[in-house]
Short mmCIF file of C-alpha atoms in Angstrom, two decimals:
data_model
loop_
_atom_site.label_atom_id
_atom_site.label_comp_id
_atom_site.label_asym_id
_atom_site.label_seq_id
_atom_site.Cartn_x
_atom_site.Cartn_y
_atom_site.Cartn_z
CA UNK A 6 58.03 170.93 131.11
CA UNK A 7 59.01 167.29 130.74
CA UNK A 8 56.67 164.78 132.34
CA UNK A 9 56.74 161.03 132.72
CA UNK A 10 53.45 159.18 132.64
CA UNK A 11 53.58 155.58 133.83
CA UNK A 12 51.57 152.81 135.47
CA UNK A 13 53.56 150.43 137.66
CA UNK A 14 52.93 147.65 140.15
CA UNK A 15 54.15 147.57 143.75
CA UNK A 16 57.29 145.78 142.55
CA UNK A 17 58.01 148.21 139.70
CA UNK A 18 56.70 146.12 136.79
CA UNK A 19 55.45 148.10 133.79
CA UNK A 20 54.95 145.18 131.42
CA UNK A 21 55.84 141.75 130.13
CA UNK A 22 56.36 140.51 126.57
CA UNK A 23 55.81 144.07 125.34
CA UNK A 24 52.30 144.25 126.84
CA UNK A 25 50.55 145.79 129.82
CA UNK A 26 49.55 143.17 132.37
CA UNK A 27 46.39 144.79 133.71
CA UNK A 28 43.17 146.33 132.52
CA UNK A 29 42.50 149.73 134.05
CA UNK A 30 40.01 151.67 131.95
CA UNK A 31 40.36 154.76 134.17
CA UNK A 32 44.13 154.77 133.67
CA UNK A 33 43.79 154.65 129.88
CA UNK A 34 41.26 157.51 130.00
CA UNK A 35 43.57 159.59 132.17
CA UNK A 36 46.50 158.87 129.83
CA UNK A 37 44.46 160.05 126.85
CA UNK A 38 43.18 163.17 128.64
CA UNK A 39 46.65 164.21 129.79
CA UNK A 40 48.60 163.50 126.60
CA UNK A 41 46.17 164.61 123.88
CA UNK A 42 47.44 167.73 122.15
CA UNK A 43 51.02 167.18 123.32
CA UNK A 44 54.13 165.36 122.14
CA UNK A 45 54.65 161.82 123.37
CA UNK A 46 58.14 160.33 123.34
CA UNK A 47 58.62 156.58 123.45
CA UNK A 48 61.06 153.83 122.64
CA UNK A 49 60.52 151.57 119.64
CA UNK A 50 59.28 148.62 121.72
CA UNK A 51 56.66 150.82 123.35
CA UNK A 52 55.56 152.01 119.91
CA UNK A 53 55.40 148.39 118.72
CA UNK A 54 53.21 147.48 121.71
CA UNK A 55 50.79 150.32 120.88
CA UNK A 56 50.89 149.37 117.20
CA UNK A 57 49.93 152.75 115.77
CA UNK A 58 50.40 156.48 116.12
CA UNK A 59 48.40 157.89 119.03
CA UNK A 60 45.85 160.31 117.55
CA UNK A 61 45.98 164.04 118.25
CA UNK A 62 49.54 163.84 119.57
CA UNK A 63 52.98 164.32 118.08
CA UNK A 64 54.42 160.79 118.23
CA UNK A 65 58.21 160.64 118.52
CA UNK A 66 59.92 157.25 118.59
CA UNK A 67 63.51 156.73 119.73
CA UNK A 68 65.40 153.98 117.93
CA UNK A 69 68.99 153.45 116.87
CA UNK A 70 67.82 151.38 113.88
CA UNK A 71 67.91 153.57 110.79
CA UNK A 72 66.03 151.29 108.41
CA UNK A 73 62.71 151.22 110.30
CA UNK A 74 59.63 152.48 108.55
CA UNK A 75 56.99 154.11 110.71
CA UNK A 76 53.49 155.13 109.70
CA UNK A 77 52.69 158.68 108.70
CA UNK A 78 52.54 160.96 111.70
CA UNK A 79 55.36 159.22 113.56
CA UNK A 80 58.72 160.96 113.84
CA UNK A 81 61.87 158.96 114.49
CA UNK A 82 65.11 159.99 116.12
CA UNK A 83 68.02 158.21 117.78
CA UNK A 84 68.23 159.85 121.22
CA UNK A 85 66.09 161.24 124.00
CA UNK A 86 67.81 164.61 123.68
CA UNK A 87 66.92 164.86 119.98
CA UNK A 88 63.36 163.69 120.68
CA UNK A 89 62.90 166.49 123.22
CA UNK A 90 64.38 169.00 120.78
CA UNK A 91 61.86 167.88 118.12
CA UNK A 92 58.98 168.08 120.62
CA UNK A 93 59.96 171.59 121.72
CA UNK A 94 59.54 172.79 118.13
CA UNK A 95 55.82 171.96 118.07
CA UNK A 96 53.37 174.67 119.07
CA UNK A 97 51.38 173.94 122.19
CA UNK A 98 53.97 171.67 123.72
CA UNK A 99 54.40 173.34 127.08
CA UNK A 100 54.36 169.78 128.45
CA UNK A 101 56.18 166.90 126.76
CA UNK A 102 55.29 163.36 127.85
CA UNK A 103 57.69 160.45 128.16
CA UNK A 104 55.53 157.32 127.84
CA UNK A 105 58.03 154.42 128.00
CA UNK A 106 59.60 152.02 128.13
CA UNK A 107 61.95 151.26 130.98
CA UNK A 108 65.16 152.39 129.29
CA UNK A 109 63.63 155.67 128.10
CA UNK A 110 62.17 156.30 131.57
CA UNK A 111 65.58 155.72 133.13
CA UNK A 112 67.24 158.23 130.79
CA UNK A 113 64.46 160.77 131.32
CA UNK A 114 64.22 160.68 135.12
CA UNK A 115 67.14 163.06 135.65
CA UNK A 116 65.57 165.74 133.42
CA UNK A 117 61.90 165.19 134.31
CA UNK A 118 59.90 167.89 136.09
CA UNK A 119 56.75 165.91 136.86
CA UNK A 120 55.64 162.28 137.15
CA UNK A 121 52.08 161.10 136.63
CA UNK A 122 52.23 157.75 138.37
CA UNK A 123 49.49 155.15 138.45
CA UNK A 124 50.28 152.85 141.36
CA UNK A 125 48.67 149.48 140.55
CA UNK A 126 48.08 147.81 143.91
CA UNK A 127 49.53 144.38 143.12
CA UNK A 128 52.84 142.66 142.43
CA UNK A 129 53.44 140.78 139.19
CA UNK A 130 56.11 138.98 137.23
CA UNK A 131 57.38 141.11 134.36
CA UNK A 132 60.32 141.86 132.11
CA UNK A 133 60.01 145.66 131.91
CA UNK A 134 60.44 147.83 134.99
CA UNK A 135 60.19 151.45 136.01
CA UNK A 136 63.49 152.65 137.51
CA UNK A 137 63.74 153.31 141.21
CA UNK A 138 62.10 156.64 142.02
CA UNK A 139 63.95 158.29 144.91
CA UNK A 140 60.98 159.82 146.74
CA UNK A 141 63.29 162.23 148.60
CA UNK A 142 63.74 164.07 145.27
CA UNK A 143 59.99 164.40 144.64
CA UNK A 144 57.01 166.08 146.31
CA UNK A 145 53.63 164.42 146.07
CA UNK A 146 51.08 167.05 145.06
CA UNK A 147 48.07 164.84 144.42
CA UNK A 148 46.79 161.32 145.16
CA UNK A 149 43.43 159.89 144.15
CA UNK A 150 42.63 156.33 145.21
CA UNK A 151 40.39 154.00 143.22
CA UNK A 152 38.87 150.66 144.16
CA UNK A 153 38.71 147.88 141.57
CA UNK A 154 35.42 147.51 139.73
CA UNK A 155 34.07 145.95 136.55
CA UNK A 156 36.30 148.17 134.34
CA UNK A 157 39.41 148.26 136.53
CA UNK A 158 40.74 144.91 137.67
CA UNK A 159 42.97 146.19 140.51
CA UNK A 160 42.87 148.88 143.15
CA UNK A 161 45.09 151.79 142.07
CA UNK A 162 46.10 155.34 142.91
CA UNK A 163 46.71 158.24 140.56
CA UNK A 164 49.69 160.12 142.01
CA UNK A 165 51.26 163.36 140.79
CA UNK A 166 54.83 164.13 141.80
CA UNK A 167 56.93 167.20 141.08
CA UNK A 168 60.71 167.38 141.34
CA UNK A 169 61.97 169.25 144.36
CA UNK A 170 64.08 172.27 143.48
#
């Protein structure tokens, strides 16, 4: 199964200047809980924004640059298709996670089975966006709403969507 995991604002922003624009502790905890033990596929800019390999996950970075040097534990390839092929070869990867950025999400949407979407209840200026998600192609199977608090600076919903067959 191929899953996208993403947090986005009401206006589709996922980041600016290669950074997240909000602090949502619960979202980071959910991300860690869902992706630990699985492969995570990301573009180079997303990897750069994280700054390190995510522990207890198979980290696969997509980049067309051949001369990049990644830390130990990070695999590099030049296409989403090859990244998925690499991920499928690791034991325990019944679910492969696409974790960004915008271009990788756009490529992955047509082959994705599930979306873990954190809807951040605000609009922001940004330079990275999640592609338009045609809700007619997806069924919402879960929604949990959260109110902002001292560890989460915005109201947000955790939403799970599965592709309609």
